[in-house]
XYZ file of C-alpha atoms in Angstrom:
759
model
C 55.603 40.020 67.745
C 57.168 40.408 64.523
C 55.975 39.786 60.755
C 56.959 35.757 60.267
C 57.631 36.848 56.372
C 60.058 39.353 57.092
C 62.263 37.580 60.076
C 64.652 40.466 60.005
C 62.455 43.352 61.103
C 62.399 42.171 64.358
C 66.363 44.391 64.962
C 64.601 47.238 63.929
C 61.900 49.368 64.784
C 59.593 46.782 62.276
C 58.746 45.435 65.294
C 56.092 48.105 66.089
C 54.603 47.889 62.643
C 50.876 46.427 62.436
C 50.218 42.755 61.065
C 48.381 41.430 58.103
C 45.651 43.377 56.379
C 45.840 46.598 58.849
C 49.067 47.332 56.868
C 47.929 46.863 53.537
C 44.822 49.124 54.568
C 46.704 52.254 55.270
C 47.821 52.078 58.934
C 50.931 53.260 59.883
C 53.227 51.833 57.073
C 53.756 54.287 54.330
C 52.621 53.508 51.010
C 56.159 51.670 48.902
C 57.957 50.559 51.993
C 58.561 47.449 50.989
C 60.049 48.912 47.621
C 62.556 51.465 50.279
C 63.864 48.948 52.576
C 64.884 46.449 49.584
C 67.035 49.775 48.439
C 68.579 50.242 51.730
C 69.623 46.227 51.657
C 70.503 46.721 48.589
C 72.839 49.725 49.284
C 73.907 48.442 52.516
C 74.949 45.129 50.736
C 76.403 47.901 48.571
C 78.755 49.155 51.399
C 79.492 45.811 52.788
C 81.213 44.928 50.124
C 83.244 47.949 49.278
C 84.176 47.654 53.445
C 85.815 44.114 52.480
C 88.774 42.401 52.903
C 91.501 44.428 50.859
C 89.830 47.020 50.197
C 90.449 49.856 52.911
C 94.502 50.336 51.866
C 93.411 52.211 48.589
C 91.991 54.594 51.016
C 94.917 55.259 52.827
C 96.847 57.524 50.660
C 93.747 59.544 49.779
C 93.290 60.074 54.149
C 97.110 61.137 53.886
C 96.740 63.385 51.469
C 93.559 64.824 53.128
C 96.031 65.505 56.091
C 98.705 67.209 53.575
C 95.836 69.149 52.367
C 94.923 70.765 55.695
C 98.199 71.772 56.440
C 98.858 73.839 53.341
C 94.832 75.191 54.147
C 96.565 76.436 57.745
C 96.965 80.201 57.710
C 100.363 80.017 59.964
C 102.647 77.274 60.660
C 101.278 74.315 62.716
C 103.380 73.254 66.110
C 104.922 70.592 64.683
C 105.096 68.924 68.314
C 101.792 68.883 68.599
C 100.996 67.802 65.374
C 103.425 64.786 65.722
C 102.570 63.979 68.897
C 98.461 64.211 68.037
C 99.181 61.600 64.903
C 101.312 59.213 66.611
C 98.617 58.745 70.106
C 96.081 58.623 66.836
C 98.131 55.395 64.846
C 98.311 53.824 68.772
C 94.696 53.976 69.189
C 93.856 52.613 65.279
C 96.160 49.484 66.154
C 94.223 49.068 69.801
C 90.565 48.984 67.580
C 91.762 47.102 64.917
C 89.582 44.160 65.603
C 87.031 46.550 65.903
C 84.567 47.925 63.315
C 85.570 50.985 64.495
C 88.695 50.574 63.009
C 88.474 51.692 59.834
C 87.722 54.848 60.420
C 90.017 55.080 63.399
C 92.967 54.711 60.697
C 91.521 57.213 58.124
C 91.584 59.743 61.096
C 95.582 58.445 61.842
C 95.977 58.817 58.244
C 94.956 62.327 58.020
C 97.018 63.352 61.258
C 99.664 61.769 59.858
C 99.402 63.486 56.693
C 99.392 66.289 58.441
C 102.310 65.840 60.755
C 104.652 64.847 57.983
C 104.204 67.965 56.120
C 104.674 69.797 58.807
C 107.705 67.659 59.741
C 108.788 68.206 56.392
C 109.056 72.382 56.483
C 110.610 72.080 59.710
C 113.262 70.456 58.747
C 114.123 72.248 55.477
C 112.774 75.553 56.821
C 115.192 78.546 55.343
C 115.159 82.117 54.916
C 113.221 83.730 52.591
C 113.786 87.360 50.753
C 111.362 89.737 52.054
C 112.018 92.600 49.595
C 114.677 93.125 46.306
C 118.333 93.528 46.931
C 120.564 95.620 44.724
C 124.523 94.689 43.948
C 124.741 91.527 46.177
C 128.041 89.795 46.168
C 127.369 85.940 46.470
C 130.287 83.481 46.461
C 128.847 79.482 46.169
C 128.852 76.343 44.565
C 127.229 75.721 40.950
C 124.091 73.148 42.533
C 122.112 72.624 38.540
C 122.028 74.300 35.267
C 119.143 75.017 33.232
C 119.791 75.616 29.135
C 116.830 77.556 28.044
C 116.030 79.357 25.026
C 116.844 82.861 25.671
C 118.545 82.651 28.815
C 120.721 80.067 30.839
C 119.478 80.143 34.604
C 121.627 78.585 37.705
C 120.991 77.379 40.806
C 123.670 78.748 43.804
C 124.067 77.017 47.342
C 125.422 80.111 48.609
C 128.359 80.230 51.180
C 129.070 83.637 51.353
C 126.720 87.102 50.735
C 127.048 90.777 50.915
C 124.542 93.197 50.640
C 124.837 97.157 50.333
C 121.496 97.437 52.846
C 120.449 94.539 54.809
C 122.149 91.714 56.404
C 119.869 88.889 55.228
C 121.525 85.600 54.593
C 120.279 83.119 52.370
C 121.195 79.232 51.501
C 120.362 79.071 47.862
C 119.275 82.075 45.041
C 118.564 80.984 41.613
C 120.157 82.863 38.898
C 119.027 83.713 35.224
C 122.163 84.811 33.291
C 122.883 85.450 29.112
C 122.760 82.354 27.549
C 126.307 80.798 27.217
C 126.978 81.860 30.074
C 125.782 79.947 33.292
C 128.606 77.818 34.961
C 129.405 74.315 35.427
C 127.210 72.357 37.900
C 129.919 72.043 40.695
C 131.993 75.270 40.234
C 132.770 77.867 43.087
C 131.883 81.467 42.007
C 131.823 84.249 42.425
C 129.204 87.099 40.963
C 127.143 90.235 41.865
C 122.943 89.865 41.128
C 119.930 91.733 42.002
C 117.538 89.624 43.788
C 114.254 89.876 43.947
C 111.464 87.665 46.325
C 109.937 84.396 44.974
C 107.418 85.237 42.885
C 103.810 85.366 44.455
C 100.867 83.958 43.051
C 99.894 86.456 40.450
C 96.017 86.427 41.510
C 94.114 84.920 44.520
C 93.652 81.056 43.668
C 96.687 81.019 40.803
C 99.655 78.895 41.901
C 102.270 79.750 44.360
C 105.581 79.705 42.450
C 106.782 80.914 46.384
C 105.888 78.066 47.599
C 107.253 75.639 45.020
C 110.578 77.665 45.694
C 110.749 77.192 49.676
C 110.634 73.303 49.246
C 113.394 73.081 46.494
C 115.507 75.282 49.380
C 115.274 78.484 47.721
C 114.626 81.293 49.290
C 115.043 84.381 46.012
C 115.537 83.906 42.333
C 117.281 87.618 39.832
C 119.933 87.207 37.712
C 123.554 88.078 37.731
C 125.198 91.670 36.709
C 128.601 91.220 34.789
C 130.810 88.835 34.985
C 130.730 85.476 37.039
C 134.275 84.713 38.565
C 135.049 80.740 38.463
C 137.640 80.628 42.006
C 138.992 78.128 43.649
C 136.595 76.559 46.572
C 137.005 77.350 50.046
C 135.472 74.251 51.265
C 134.701 70.739 49.762
C 131.719 71.145 47.965
C 130.382 67.928 49.365
C 129.229 64.185 48.126
C 125.819 65.534 47.173
C 127.134 68.430 44.976
C 129.912 65.979 42.857
C 126.931 63.400 42.471
C 125.075 66.996 41.127
C 128.274 67.521 38.844
C 128.757 63.753 37.725
C 124.749 63.442 37.132
C 124.946 67.127 34.839
C 127.832 66.237 33.642
C 126.649 62.890 31.679
C 123.346 64.683 30.306
C 125.419 67.177 28.946
C 127.601 64.519 26.974
C 124.100 63.073 26.268
C 122.373 66.445 24.363
C 125.822 66.729 22.216
C 125.954 63.152 21.323
C 122.246 64.063 19.882
C 123.696 67.976 18.947
C 126.042 65.552 16.277
C 122.537 64.637 14.767
C 120.051 66.234 15.612
C 119.369 69.897 16.314
C 116.477 72.604 16.777
C 113.053 71.541 18.326
C 114.258 67.803 17.274
C 117.571 67.697 19.609
C 115.384 69.597 22.546
C 112.509 66.904 22.475
C 114.753 63.924 22.313
C 116.601 65.483 25.156
C 113.878 66.387 27.012
C 112.613 62.223 26.681
C 115.685 61.182 27.991
C 117.228 63.337 30.424
C 113.867 65.226 31.666
C 115.516 69.013 30.536
C 113.075 70.693 28.468
C 113.638 74.061 28.282
C 115.000 74.684 25.112
C 112.050 73.983 23.147
C 110.679 76.865 21.724
C 107.784 78.609 22.277
C 105.364 77.338 19.208
C 106.068 73.998 19.549
C 105.808 74.289 23.538
C 102.856 75.257 23.635
C 101.498 73.040 20.435
C 101.973 70.078 22.120
C 100.374 71.132 25.094
C 97.244 72.646 23.153
C 97.321 68.820 21.247
C 97.011 66.867 24.350
C 100.656 65.838 23.465
C 102.745 67.769 26.063
C 102.574 64.899 28.420
C 105.151 63.232 26.270
C 107.375 66.207 27.451
C 107.496 64.998 31.179
C 109.088 62.376 32.433
C 106.294 60.090 33.993
C 104.454 56.833 34.400
C 104.871 55.982 30.467
C 108.227 56.832 29.949
C 109.330 54.700 32.893
C 106.877 52.108 31.795
C 108.146 51.838 28.114
C 112.170 52.194 29.671
C 111.511 49.091 31.633
C 109.315 47.519 29.196
C 112.346 47.440 26.482
C 114.896 46.373 29.167
C 112.814 43.441 30.190
C 111.833 42.087 27.238
C 115.019 42.461 25.691
C 116.693 40.906 28.795
C 114.674 38.098 28.869
C 114.619 37.890 24.924
C 118.732 37.334 24.828
C 118.712 34.742 28.283
C 115.855 32.383 26.279
C 118.745 32.229 24.039
C 120.772 30.434 26.343
C 120.162 26.747 26.193
C 118.832 25.783 28.835
C 117.658 28.682 30.714
C 114.657 29.294 29.953
C 113.940 26.426 31.791
C 116.301 25.544 34.473
C 116.297 29.592 35.755
C 113.602 32.491 36.483
C 114.714 34.409 33.935
C 111.417 36.590 34.399
C 112.440 37.415 37.546
C 116.059 38.212 36.880
C 114.790 40.444 34.182
C 112.442 42.176 35.947
C 115.562 43.169 38.082
C 117.097 44.583 35.144
C 114.513 46.469 34.206
C 114.482 47.516 37.846
C 118.083 48.599 37.491
C 117.397 50.414 34.295
C 114.478 52.773 35.833
C 116.743 53.659 38.732
C 119.117 54.781 36.537
C 116.594 56.834 34.400
C 115.007 58.133 37.391
C 118.466 59.663 38.086
C 119.126 60.920 34.809
C 116.232 62.701 34.225
C 116.093 64.794 37.797
C 113.982 62.435 39.610
C 110.880 65.283 39.611
C 107.490 64.659 41.424
C 106.007 63.099 38.482
C 109.168 60.366 37.776
C 109.663 59.670 41.387
C 105.778 58.623 41.385
C 106.336 56.416 37.812
C 109.592 54.954 39.500
C 107.831 54.075 42.921
C 105.189 52.357 40.599
C 107.102 50.895 38.576
C 109.103 49.583 41.164
C 105.758 48.296 42.923
C 105.097 46.019 39.905
C 108.335 44.522 39.134
C 108.927 43.127 42.353
C 105.629 42.068 42.295
C 106.814 40.270 39.629
C 110.191 38.843 41.484
C 107.737 37.309 44.420
C 105.334 35.999 42.217
C 102.401 38.821 42.868
C 99.242 40.240 40.530
C 101.101 43.615 39.779
C 98.917 46.547 38.732
C 96.411 47.053 41.007
C 95.052 49.677 43.454
C 97.296 48.261 45.993
C 100.335 48.865 43.599
C 98.820 52.618 43.007
C 98.357 52.708 47.113
C 102.272 52.327 47.921
C 103.455 54.262 45.602
C 101.212 57.274 46.023
C 102.444 57.041 50.108
C 105.940 56.908 48.927
C 106.275 59.537 47.058
C 103.675 61.384 49.542
C 106.120 60.833 52.916
C 108.990 61.716 51.126
C 107.815 64.824 49.208
C 104.488 65.923 51.189
C 104.491 69.518 48.823
C 104.198 67.272 45.757
C 100.390 66.852 46.307
C 99.466 70.323 45.384
C 102.047 70.712 42.229
C 100.067 70.153 39.013
C 102.355 66.426 38.198
C 101.673 65.067 40.840
C 97.081 65.600 40.275
C 97.771 65.072 36.803
C 99.902 61.729 37.019
C 98.237 60.260 39.502
C 94.739 60.587 37.997
C 95.643 59.783 34.665
C 97.268 56.235 36.793
C 93.967 55.676 39.006
C 91.840 55.751 36.122
C 94.233 53.449 34.318
C 93.967 50.528 37.187
C 90.772 51.569 37.503
C 89.956 50.419 33.935
C 92.529 46.756 34.278
C 90.614 46.237 37.603
C 87.423 46.585 35.818
C 88.784 44.844 32.964
C 89.065 45.831 29.564
C 85.890 45.434 27.260
C 86.459 41.843 25.304
C 85.964 43.252 22.114
C 86.798 39.971 20.171
C 85.161 37.659 22.373
C 85.093 35.013 19.783
C 88.723 34.118 18.581
C 87.225 31.480 16.038
C 85.412 33.691 13.859
C 87.800 34.333 10.431
C 86.783 37.753 10.572
C 87.541 38.947 14.544
C 90.662 36.978 14.259
C 91.760 38.783 10.932
C 90.719 41.851 12.901
C 92.998 41.260 16.162
C 95.776 40.270 13.623
C 95.594 44.125 11.977
C 95.554 45.455 15.426
C 92.008 45.977 15.947
C 92.163 45.434 19.952
C 95.371 47.383 20.460
C 93.853 50.091 18.546
C 90.663 50.517 20.875
C 92.894 50.038 23.789
C 95.003 52.573 23.160
C 91.591 54.119 22.140
C 90.435 53.452 25.323
C 93.669 54.226 27.609
C 93.889 57.893 25.549
C 90.316 58.553 26.665
C 90.577 57.327 30.100
C 93.630 59.192 31.075
C 92.469 62.559 29.029
C 89.210 62.686 31.507
C 90.547 62.167 34.463
C 93.196 64.930 34.585
C 91.268 67.031 32.356
C 89.731 69.023 35.730
C 94.073 69.726 36.778
C 94.346 70.523 33.377
C 91.470 73.285 33.573
C 92.229 74.388 37.279
C 96.229 75.006 36.703
C 96.739 75.946 33.007
C 93.172 77.097 31.852
C 92.207 74.976 28.872
C 91.292 71.424 28.099
C 92.219 69.473 25.182
C 89.312 68.545 22.870
C 91.569 66.582 20.349
C 93.908 65.206 22.797
C 92.755 61.578 22.228
C 93.118 62.167 18.540
C 96.904 63.479 18.953
C 97.624 60.163 21.311
C 96.092 57.914 18.638
C 97.701 59.435 15.910
C 101.705 59.720 17.447
C 102.019 57.551 20.652
C 102.139 54.459 18.595
C 105.156 55.698 17.245
C 106.473 57.108 20.004
C 106.403 53.748 21.726
C 107.677 51.302 18.709
C 110.238 54.073 17.534
C 111.054 57.297 19.880
C 111.399 56.084 22.935
C 113.348 52.514 21.998
C 115.675 54.276 20.138
C 116.323 56.483 22.479
C 116.806 53.877 24.803
C 119.488 52.079 22.261
C 121.490 55.308 21.674
C 121.960 55.244 25.301
C 123.551 52.092 25.292
C 125.634 52.536 21.633
C 126.688 56.042 22.957
C 129.566 54.678 24.997
C 131.118 52.701 21.475
C 130.458 55.730 19.063
C 127.521 53.487 17.650
C 124.696 55.653 18.740
C 124.378 57.864 15.289
C 121.850 56.284 13.706
C 119.766 55.750 16.730
C 119.440 59.985 16.936
C 118.046 59.655 13.395
C 115.815 57.064 13.881
C 114.746 58.814 17.193
C 115.050 62.648 14.697
C 111.898 60.847 12.399
C 109.688 59.695 14.570
C 110.125 63.206 16.773
C 109.096 64.790 13.273
C 105.902 62.570 12.979
C 105.110 63.758 16.518
C 105.713 67.365 15.811
C 103.701 67.348 12.645
C 101.131 65.742 14.527
C 100.845 67.938 17.143
C 101.113 71.212 14.513
C 97.988 69.731 12.842
C 96.032 69.135 15.590
C 97.097 72.934 17.280
C 95.867 74.052 14.452
C 92.132 72.214 14.070
C 89.474 74.671 14.283
C 89.014 74.569 18.087
C 91.873 73.152 19.507
C 92.649 75.217 22.093
C 90.151 74.612 25.306
C 90.099 77.505 26.950
C 88.570 77.564 30.196
C 87.949 80.077 32.977
C 89.285 79.995 36.184
C 87.204 78.449 38.616
C 89.185 78.235 42.251
C 89.163 75.035 44.550
C 85.602 74.534 45.139
C 85.500 72.567 42.005
C 88.626 71.016 41.859
C 88.184 69.766 45.480
C 84.553 68.407 44.116
C 85.921 67.112 41.150
C 88.953 65.364 43.176
C 86.313 63.385 45.176
C 84.335 62.083 42.607
C 87.626 60.796 40.340
C 88.352 58.753 43.667
C 85.273 57.331 44.253
C 84.376 56.441 40.365
C 87.771 55.224 40.019
C 88.212 53.479 43.603
C 84.675 51.737 44.307
C 83.879 48.641 42.898
C 80.116 48.598 43.504
C 77.527 50.339 41.435
C 78.188 52.695 44.182
C 81.355 54.053 42.139
C 78.259 55.942 39.984
C 78.007 58.681 42.141
C 81.457 59.719 41.872
C 80.117 60.640 38.293
C 77.353 62.865 39.892
C 79.605 64.695 42.149
C 81.794 65.180 39.084
C 79.247 66.366 37.109
C 77.941 68.671 39.917
C 81.459 69.981 40.355
C 82.086 70.461 36.218
C 78.361 72.333 36.683
C 79.955 74.575 39.459
C 83.136 75.456 37.666
C 81.599 76.721 34.830
C 79.210 78.775 36.519
C 82.166 80.521 38.776
C 81.508 84.615 38.249
C 84.796 86.055 36.922
C 86.342 89.289 38.709
C 85.379 93.273 37.272
C 88.500 94.301 38.246
C 92.669 92.165 38.780
C 95.098 94.271 40.447
C 98.789 93.186 40.290
C 100.953 92.349 44.174
C 102.933 95.983 43.124
C 100.134 98.047 42.048
C 101.630 98.685 38.562
C 98.818 96.810 36.395
C 95.095 97.022 37.024
C 92.668 94.735 34.252
C 89.283 96.205 34.471
C 86.080 94.351 32.704
C 84.621 96.786 30.734
C 80.599 96.883 28.753
C 82.064 94.620 26.228
C 82.613 91.972 28.302
C 86.461 91.932 28.558
C 89.308 93.052 30.630
C 90.933 96.323 29.227
C 94.647 96.811 30.931
C 96.093 99.203 33.006
C 99.931 98.764 32.998
C 103.080 100.769 33.649
C 105.368 97.966 32.864
C 106.225 95.052 30.915
C 105.021 92.214 32.433
C 103.575 89.758 30.293
C 103.685 86.898 32.331
C 101.590 88.386 34.578
C 99.266 89.416 31.529
C 99.545 85.910 30.598
C 98.135 84.507 32.997
C 95.150 87.536 33.899
C 93.764 86.309 30.405
C 94.667 82.572 30.302
C 92.690 82.796 33.819
C 89.563 84.860 31.930
C 89.049 82.587 29.149
C 90.187 85.433 26.893
C 92.018 84.483 23.770
C 94.192 87.326 23.154
C 97.895 87.675 23.514
C 99.911 89.875 25.923
C 100.848 92.697 22.419
C 97.167 92.924 21.709
C 96.419 96.420 20.974
C 92.673 95.816 22.344
C 93.602 95.206 25.608
C 94.595 99.155 25.669
C 91.156 100.091 24.073
C 88.804 102.384 26.382
C 91.777 103.383 28.190
C 93.088 107.291 28.221
C 96.603 107.896 30.100
C 99.227 111.061 30.782
C 102.165 111.047 32.866
C 100.079 111.253 35.731
C 98.280 107.906 35.481
C 95.256 106.001 33.744
C 91.457 105.636 33.871
C 89.649 103.252 32.208
C 85.454 103.012 32.254
C 83.648 100.026 34.529
C 80.371 98.059 33.060
C 78.581 100.202 34.844
C 80.495 103.776 33.394
C 82.305 104.301 37.091
C 86.023 105.174 36.236
C 89.170 102.789 38.347
C 91.876 104.885 38.186
C 95.751 104.259 38.157
C 97.966 106.812 39.720
C 101.335 107.378 39.503
C 101.929 110.328 41.376
C 100.884 112.021 44.705
C 100.167 115.244 43.038
C 97.727 113.358 40.837
C 95.642 111.634 43.684
C 93.601 114.558 45.092
C 92.163 114.579 40.812
C 91.995 111.141 40.893
C 89.541 110.804 44.118
C 87.269 113.106 43.315
C 86.982 112.149 39.590
C 87.071 107.680 39.989
C 85.645 105.682 41.869
C 87.963 103.383 42.507
C 91.921 104.388 43.014
C 94.957 102.011 42.838
C 98.017 103.814 43.678
C 101.168 102.108 44.841
C 102.132 105.088 46.558
C 100.448 105.596 50.273
C 96.791 107.362 49.939
C 95.835 110.349 51.352
C 93.313 109.641 53.902
C 90.330 112.398 52.994
C 90.563 110.761 49.617
C 86.506 110.126 48.552
C 87.135 107.554 46.214
C 87.431 103.633 47.435
C 91.483 103.126 47.392
C 93.797 100.136 47.037
C 97.545 101.471 48.406
C 100.781 100.382 48.754
C 100.127 99.516 52.426
C 96.983 97.097 51.525
C 98.759 95.692 48.401
C 101.423 95.017 51.212
C 99.806 92.973 53.493
C 96.645 91.262 51.001
C 99.008 90.687 47.615
C 97.505 90.750 43.995
C 93.832 91.513 44.181
C 90.514 90.200 43.079
C 87.534 92.866 43.024
C 83.876 91.859 41.713
C 81.139 94.614 42.243
C 78.800 94.389 45.350
C 76.114 97.342 44.930
C 77.814 100.474 45.188
C 81.393 98.632 46.530
C 83.165 95.930 45.784
C 84.773 92.546 47.294
C 87.984 90.965 47.434
C 89.404 88.297 47.030
C 93.327 88.636 48.115
C 96.275 86.137 47.926
C 97.346 86.710 51.329
C 94.553 86.181 53.924
C 93.875 87.585 56.857
C 96.881 86.994 59.549
C 98.067 84.473 57.394
C 101.838 83.417 58.063
C 103.860 80.591 56.374
C 107.530 80.517 56.102
C 107.346 80.572 51.918
C 105.087 84.198 52.657
C 105.969 85.218 56.177
C 103.828 88.317 57.258
C 106.056 91.486 57.404
C 106.218 93.300 60.420
C 103.109 95.580 61.494
C 101.081 94.756 58.598
C 97.720 96.306 58.693
C 94.202 94.615 58.925
C 92.404 95.474 56.177
C 88.932 94.299 55.550
C 87.875 92.287 52.408
C 85.050 94.874 50.945
C 85.743 98.173 49.875
C 82.331 100.366 49.826
C 81.969 103.834 48.985
C 83.189 106.332 51.843
C 79.730 108.471 53.282
C 79.471 111.922 52.223
C 79.656 112.872 55.720
C 83.136 111.737 55.995
C 84.374 113.241 52.371
C 86.457 116.550 53.320
C 86.500 119.225 50.457
C 89.661 120.716 49.147
C 89.328 124.582 50.144
C 92.593 125.818 48.271
C 90.904 128.284 46.036
C 92.058 127.936 42.629
C 94.169 130.803 41.385
C 91.605 131.894 38.467
C 89.895 132.842 41.481
C 92.223 134.994 42.889
C 93.197 137.011 40.495
C 89.400 137.783 39.737
C 89.530 139.014 43.164
C 92.561 141.069 43.217
């Protein structure tokens, strides 16, 4: 029978253990079994607490997002009917199991399937043609849907109604065109023009951001630039309500920018416009870079902070005004009325700012909080965050792979976790004169701001490091110095300026806004100039990012000490990321640029064009502080009219061959030949040629013995709507190896000198 002192063992294997002294005298029970049993019981208790009532909902968007991630990881497009039926069956099954212990895993599996099906459905719903090869002198007619005013050029999106190309019968729905500054047509106008069109920009290296996917979900099938004049003509048909709405909102943004321009100029005007309308392309590059280096770049992207300030200012202003009316504060729910007014203001701000992903998330989060106030529910909870995440992912599943979504939700998760765990009771004795004085001086608010900045900064670090290859060591310092001014002066002045603009009394508010922006820019430049302000991180791939995301979610959502397993996972992800090997060779997708790691451990560049954007991405991913115009990039590179060559760290040569007649010489001298032309079949060297680049896209090569292992932008057999596989694409291996000597063919042509000597 079971041991009397341990009745709980009667239900397990403990019922077979010897009783009494036999167990302690070296019987079957291992030493320390009681400690292990106690630990297991503790872990079981923690697990039960985590699975308690109300703890399931925050994990549903995590599962939903996992399904979306699986969709984007697929090599080819899933079958919509199969994905949808699977999701419906699993959801129905989870409902049938709602009173079973299997309900939690069943609903998680159903949420994964639902996320997968939602992403599949969204792609099928917006399916459109994507340009596969460049087109020149294309005649286009259509409606202007959006317009961006940038520092050097302007840009607009054209909804195409007619398209004629000299070679090709492709018909695109939307194109994005760059034009000379000041020549972009008005939103809503019907224009005719000629343009040069290029396929959407593919990833610049394996693992980098996929711009073509981003453009696909915006409905854009090609990008390019206008050639010649743009003619505004009479529209053959109505543009529709959506276009009229876009024209109205663009006109409103332009009017606000004009009013701000009357008082502010330069970066002050551009930053003020960015904070109110979301149009931030006019900010100069030095200030923009300094903002991100200092950790204040989040101020330029309208997100949770801006939405909270707008809603908060309107909420407290309306509530204060209503409280001034005798009897209102007692007889009417002015708090709920103020929340409704704040919700309307937040919705207007969403529309005014262009409703980007981060802004949508912020609005939904703010809306849920305000609605909770109106129905007398607790506002800031994980449920609020979960509902906002589900809404955003259901409406725009593609947001999951966008940096703004990842960083925004990571920061919000950290802040909500901080609130849920409980802000430290820093001044627990309010009656004590010293602590009371510190509280009056703002000590508590200062420490809360410090903690909020620290938590948000740490939560977003993995995503900033992955997408932008840098971290902000002094981000907390910059936020402490600048954010109080932004919160107390810049944003309230901007809101009051919007309210006063129709009455012509807005000038003073823009002036006040400019004073605050001046301080923010001063802080930004100062922090960016500090030693070590630029924390460069080399590219580390998806594996560490996924691990870091798991660690953050566990650390944020769990409430028992089990949450610290998330910290362990996060630490492992950091170690993994820091020990990722960097490639020895990078090859651009067009074969015109090659970066080779030399003996000094740095990249040396062979290029035939001036693609500085490509070079900046390569250098950033390598943690290299050099700029695109640094002359040291060409050290060790020798060139002539036929091509270029540079040595690897082991002394072997890598050649970029520009002409077909130079291939024979390059094949005999170099270990690796890169060419944008067809290669010779008997080339003795390893070759990356036009056919391979067309099939696999940009490449990164790492030395493996005498050969190389490859990472590619396009996986074998990959065929997605934003990156369709070409007809007849060849199947290439993911490695390169030297050709055996027996397979090498020697050139039998005698030299002219030998022939003359024999004659």
